[in-house]
């Protein structure tokens, strides 16, 4: 090509911009080591804070129980059910059984629900069953496979 036909070079055309250049391997290593150092410092600071706040119990809570922990609750805490709030009062009201009606869904097997009343309102319900041993065999198992009893 002769110089008469040569075009003048425009800035940025045909040359790589700074952001498109390849990053060298040592630079990548420095970045990864920096991130690893930051992560290590964060873990050490977090562990120190956990030890300061809760001691060994805090580590047990996080590592063995997945972070669940006990919290202090007052007797009138809104997270408690009405029946638990009633039971935690200094003076517990008289508790009476409600009406009990037995139903027989099958011969020799009866069920009932017994309401528990305190201060004139239902605070709990007990589910009851009566089983005729002449008609049914009642077995309780301790494993999903059904091969071990409660005493095992």
PDB file of C-alpha atoms in Angstrom:
ATOM      1  CA  UNK A   1       0.000   0.000   0.000  1.00  0.00           C
ATOM      2  CA  UNK A   2       1.210   3.393  -0.820  1.00  0.00           C
ATOM      3  CA  UNK A   3       1.169   6.167   1.748  1.00  0.00           C
ATOM      4  CA  UNK A   4      -1.434   8.039  -0.276  1.00  0.00           C
ATOM      5  CA  UNK A   5      -4.057   5.411   0.404  1.00  0.00           C
ATOM      6  CA  UNK A   6      -3.273   4.888   4.085  1.00  0.00           C
ATOM      7  CA  UNK A   7      -5.982   5.986   6.461  1.00  0.00           C
ATOM      8  CA  UNK A   8      -5.156   7.811   9.609  1.00  0.00           C
ATOM      9  CA  UNK A   9      -5.486   5.658  12.732  1.00  0.00           C
ATOM     10  CA  UNK A  10      -8.494   6.481  14.903  1.00  0.00           C
ATOM     11  CA  UNK A  11      -8.122   6.178  18.654  1.00  0.00           C
ATOM     12  CA  UNK A  12      -9.639   2.970  20.082  1.00  0.00           C
ATOM     13  CA  UNK A  13     -10.147   1.305  16.697  1.00  0.00           C
ATOM     14  CA  UNK A  14      -8.064  -1.819  16.171  1.00  0.00           C
ATOM     15  CA  UNK A  15      -6.455  -1.574  19.597  1.00  0.00           C
ATOM     16  CA  UNK A  16      -7.658  -3.345  22.727  1.00  0.00           C
ATOM     17  CA  UNK A  17      -9.140  -1.154  25.390  1.00  0.00           C
ATOM     18  CA  UNK A  18      -7.814  -1.379  28.947  1.00  0.00           C
ATOM     19  CA  UNK A  19     -10.835  -3.365  30.206  1.00  0.00           C
ATOM     20  CA  UNK A  20     -10.559  -5.960  27.429  1.00  0.00           C
ATOM     21  CA  UNK A  21      -6.910  -6.809  28.077  1.00  0.00           C
ATOM     22  CA  UNK A  22      -6.187 -10.137  29.674  1.00  0.00           C
ATOM     23  CA  UNK A  23      -5.341 -10.193  33.350  1.00  0.00           C
ATOM     24  CA  UNK A  24      -2.109 -11.998  34.080  1.00  0.00           C
ATOM     25  CA  UNK A  25      -1.962 -15.159  36.192  1.00  0.00           C
ATOM     26  CA  UNK A  26       0.005 -13.475  39.019  1.00  0.00           C
ATOM     27  CA  UNK A  27      -2.671 -10.763  39.203  1.00  0.00           C
ATOM     28  CA  UNK A  28      -5.417 -13.395  39.494  1.00  0.00           C
ATOM     29  CA  UNK A  29      -3.454 -15.116  42.251  1.00  0.00           C
ATOM     30  CA  UNK A  30      -3.109 -11.828  44.129  1.00  0.00           C
ATOM     31  CA  UNK A  31      -6.852 -11.182  43.860  1.00  0.00           C
ATOM     32  CA  UNK A  32      -7.723 -14.702  45.057  1.00  0.00           C
ATOM     33  CA  UNK A  33      -5.250 -14.520  47.936  1.00  0.00           C
ATOM     34  CA  UNK A  34      -6.670 -11.140  48.930  1.00  0.00           C
ATOM     35  CA  UNK A  35     -10.221 -12.546  48.930  1.00  0.00           C
ATOM     36  CA  UNK A  36      -9.057 -15.572  50.923  1.00  0.00           C
ATOM     37  CA  UNK A  37      -7.377 -13.270  53.460  1.00  0.00           C
ATOM     38  CA  UNK A  38     -10.552 -11.178  53.808  1.00  0.00           C
ATOM     39  CA  UNK A  39     -12.665 -14.337  54.267  1.00  0.00           C
ATOM     40  CA  UNK A  40     -10.242 -15.686  56.882  1.00  0.00           C
ATOM     41  CA  UNK A  41     -10.310 -12.416  58.827  1.00  0.00           C
ATOM     42  CA  UNK A  42     -14.131 -12.367  58.659  1.00  0.00           C
ATOM     43  CA  UNK A  43     -14.352 -15.939  60.015  1.00  0.00           C
ATOM     44  CA  UNK A  44     -11.892 -15.238  62.832  1.00  0.00           C
ATOM     45  CA  UNK A  45     -13.677 -12.009  63.815  1.00  0.00           C
ATOM     46  CA  UNK A  46     -17.067 -13.777  63.716  1.00  0.00           C
ATOM     47  CA  UNK A  47     -15.773 -16.642  65.857  1.00  0.00           C
ATOM     48  CA  UNK A  48     -14.315 -14.166  68.356  1.00  0.00           C
ATOM     49  CA  UNK A  49     -17.565 -12.237  68.543  1.00  0.00           C
ATOM     50  CA  UNK A  50     -19.552 -15.479  69.028  1.00  0.00           C
ATOM     51  CA  UNK A  51     -17.210 -16.587  71.812  1.00  0.00           C
ATOM     52  CA  UNK A  52     -17.453 -13.177  73.486  1.00  0.00           C
ATOM     53  CA  UNK A  53     -21.258 -13.129  73.336  1.00  0.00           C
ATOM     54  CA  UNK A  54     -22.188 -16.753  74.036  1.00  0.00           C
ATOM     55  CA  UNK A  55     -19.048 -18.750  74.801  1.00  0.00           C
ATOM     56  CA  UNK A  56     -19.021 -22.489  74.094  1.00  0.00           C
ATOM     57  CA  UNK A  57     -22.844 -22.512  74.021  1.00  0.00           C
ATOM     58  CA  UNK A  58     -22.749 -20.235  70.972  1.00  0.00           C
ATOM     59  CA  UNK A  59     -20.496 -22.619  69.040  1.00  0.00           C
ATOM     60  CA  UNK A  60     -22.661 -25.577  70.069  1.00  0.00           C
ATOM     61  CA  UNK A  61     -25.730 -23.691  68.882  1.00  0.00           C
ATOM     62  CA  UNK A  62     -24.266 -22.869  65.480  1.00  0.00           C
ATOM     63  CA  UNK A  63     -22.401 -26.097  64.741  1.00  0.00           C
ATOM     64  CA  UNK A  64     -24.724 -28.719  66.228  1.00  0.00           C
ATOM     65  CA  UNK A  65     -28.178 -27.131  66.130  1.00  0.00           C
ATOM     66  CA  UNK A  66     -27.989 -25.096  62.964  1.00  0.00           C
ATOM     67  CA  UNK A  67     -28.198 -21.753  64.742  1.00  0.00           C
ATOM     68  CA  UNK A  68     -31.338 -22.330  66.819  1.00  0.00           C
ATOM     69  CA  UNK A  69     -31.063 -21.077  70.372  1.00  0.00           C
ATOM     70  CA  UNK A  70     -33.048 -20.386  73.531  1.00  0.00           C
ATOM     71  CA  UNK A  71     -34.408 -16.922  74.123  1.00  0.00           C
ATOM     72  CA  UNK A  72     -35.965 -15.329  77.191  1.00  0.00           C
ATOM     73  CA  UNK A  73     -39.737 -15.022  77.010  1.00  0.00           C
ATOM     74  CA  UNK A  74     -41.994 -13.224  79.452  1.00  0.00           C
ATOM     75  CA  UNK A  75     -45.285 -14.869  80.529  1.00  0.00           C
ATOM     76  CA  UNK A  76     -47.312 -12.347  78.503  1.00  0.00           C
ATOM     77  CA  UNK A  77     -45.246 -12.671  75.305  1.00  0.00           C
ATOM     78  CA  UNK A  78     -47.463 -12.516  72.200  1.00  0.00           C
ATOM     79  CA  UNK A  79     -45.613 -15.504  70.660  1.00  0.00           C
ATOM     80  CA  UNK A  80     -47.093 -17.808  73.303  1.00  0.00           C
ATOM     81  CA  UNK A  81     -50.494 -19.387  72.838  1.00  0.00           C
ATOM     82  CA  UNK A  82     -53.362 -18.178  75.004  1.00  0.00           C
ATOM     83  CA  UNK A  83     -53.363 -21.422  77.011  1.00  0.00           C
ATOM     84  CA  UNK A  84     -49.630 -21.161  77.793  1.00  0.00           C
ATOM     85  CA  UNK A  85     -50.025 -17.504  78.822  1.00  0.00           C
ATOM     86  CA  UNK A  86     -52.846 -18.570  81.118  1.00  0.00           C
ATOM     87  CA  UNK A  87     -50.742 -21.374  82.632  1.00  0.00           C
ATOM     88  CA  UNK A  88     -47.851 -18.975  83.315  1.00  0.00           C
ATOM     89  CA  UNK A  89     -49.953 -16.539  85.336  1.00  0.00           C
ATOM     90  CA  UNK A  90     -49.120 -16.260  89.054  1.00  0.00           C
ATOM     91  CA  UNK A  91     -52.657 -17.361  89.962  1.00  0.00           C
ATOM     92  CA  UNK A  92     -53.848 -20.224  87.791  1.00  0.00           C
ATOM     93  CA  UNK A  93     -57.627 -20.345  87.346  1.00  0.00           C
ATOM     94  CA  UNK A  94     -59.640 -23.469  88.066  1.00  0.00           C
ATOM     95  CA  UNK A  95     -59.499 -25.925  85.187  1.00  0.00           C
ATOM     96  CA  UNK A  96     -62.552 -28.047  84.410  1.00  0.00           C
ATOM     97  CA  UNK A  97     -63.277 -30.763  81.859  1.00  0.00           C
ATOM     98  CA  UNK A  98     -65.727 -29.960  79.112  1.00  0.00           C
ATOM     99  CA  UNK A  99     -68.399 -32.241  77.732  1.00  0.00           C
ATOM    100  CA  UNK A 100     -67.186 -35.690  76.690  1.00  0.00           C
ATOM    101  CA  UNK A 101     -69.004 -37.626  73.971  1.00  0.00           C
ATOM    102  CA  UNK A 102     -67.718 -41.036  72.859  1.00  0.00           C
ATOM    103  CA  UNK A 103     -68.086 -42.040  69.211  1.00  0.00           C
ATOM    104  CA  UNK A 104     -67.658 -45.559  67.855  1.00  0.00           C
ATOM    105  CA  UNK A 105     -66.290 -45.430  64.292  1.00  0.00           C
ATOM    106  CA  UNK A 106     -65.837 -49.211  64.376  1.00  0.00           C
ATOM    107  CA  UNK A 107     -67.075 -51.916  66.741  1.00  0.00           C
ATOM    108  CA  UNK A 108     -64.670 -52.191  69.678  1.00  0.00           C
ATOM    109  CA  UNK A 109     -62.912 -48.895  68.879  1.00  0.00           C
ATOM    110  CA  UNK A 110     -64.147 -45.653  70.454  1.00  0.00           C
ATOM    111  CA  UNK A 111     -62.794 -42.096  70.240  1.00  0.00           C
ATOM    112  CA  UNK A 112     -63.588 -38.848  72.042  1.00  0.00           C
ATOM    113  CA  UNK A 113     -62.315 -35.312  72.419  1.00  0.00           C
ATOM    114  CA  UNK A 114     -62.179 -33.846  75.915  1.00  0.00           C
ATOM    115  CA  UNK A 115     -62.074 -30.032  75.993  1.00  0.00           C
ATOM    116  CA  UNK A 116     -60.137 -28.430  78.859  1.00  0.00           C
ATOM    117  CA  UNK A 117     -61.839 -25.273  80.136  1.00  0.00           C
ATOM    118  CA  UNK A 118     -60.231 -22.472  82.151  1.00  0.00           C
ATOM    119  CA  UNK A 119     -61.959 -19.189  82.910  1.00  0.00           C
ATOM    120  CA  UNK A 120     -64.927 -20.462  80.924  1.00  0.00           C
ATOM    121  CA  UNK A 121     -63.017 -20.881  77.654  1.00  0.00           C
ATOM    122  CA  UNK A 122     -61.340 -23.837  75.985  1.00  0.00           C
ATOM    123  CA  UNK A 123     -57.574 -23.757  76.440  1.00  0.00           C
ATOM    124  CA  UNK A 124     -56.711 -27.275  75.287  1.00  0.00           C
ATOM    125  CA  UNK A 125     -58.217 -30.480  73.918  1.00  0.00           C
ATOM    126  CA  UNK A 126     -57.295 -34.061  74.812  1.00  0.00           C
ATOM    127  CA  UNK A 127     -57.860 -36.803  72.241  1.00  0.00           C
ATOM    128  CA  UNK A 128     -58.894 -40.130  73.778  1.00  0.00           C
ATOM    129  CA  UNK A 129     -59.244 -43.675  72.421  1.00  0.00           C
ATOM    130  CA  UNK A 130     -60.682 -46.867  73.878  1.00  0.00           C
ATOM    131  CA  UNK A 131     -59.709 -50.141  72.258  1.00  0.00           C
ATOM    132  CA  UNK A 132     -61.366 -53.498  72.949  1.00  0.00           C
ATOM    133  CA  UNK A 133     -58.451 -55.987  73.315  1.00  0.00           C
ATOM    134  CA  UNK A 134     -60.749 -58.867  72.338  1.00  0.00           C
ATOM    135  CA  UNK A 135     -61.265 -57.318  68.896  1.00  0.00           C
ATOM    136  CA  UNK A 136     -57.982 -55.449  68.275  1.00  0.00           C
ATOM    137  CA  UNK A 137     -54.326 -56.041  68.895  1.00  0.00           C
ATOM    138  CA  UNK A 138     -52.621 -52.814  69.910  1.00  0.00           C
ATOM    139  CA  UNK A 139     -48.875 -52.693  69.200  1.00  0.00           C
ATOM    140  CA  UNK A 140     -46.578 -49.675  69.398  1.00  0.00           C
ATOM    141  CA  UNK A 141     -43.374 -49.706  67.358  1.00  0.00           C
ATOM    142  CA  UNK A 142     -40.292 -47.552  67.660  1.00  0.00           C
ATOM    143  CA  UNK A 143     -38.906 -47.800  64.118  1.00  0.00           C
ATOM    144  CA  UNK A 144     -40.348 -46.970  60.727  1.00  0.00           C
ATOM    145  CA  UNK A 145     -39.766 -50.564  59.564  1.00  0.00           C
ATOM    146  CA  UNK A 146     -42.002 -51.787  62.416  1.00  0.00           C
ATOM    147  CA  UNK A 147     -39.465 -54.348  63.624  1.00  0.00           C
ATOM    148  CA  UNK A 148     -38.712 -52.959  67.104  1.00  0.00           C
ATOM    149  CA  UNK A 149     -40.975 -52.224  70.035  1.00  0.00           C
ATOM    150  CA  UNK A 150     -40.893 -49.265  72.430  1.00  0.00           C
ATOM    151  CA  UNK A 151     -38.765 -51.172  74.964  1.00  0.00           C
ATOM    152  CA  UNK A 152     -36.103 -51.711  72.316  1.00  0.00           C
TER     153      UNK A 152
END
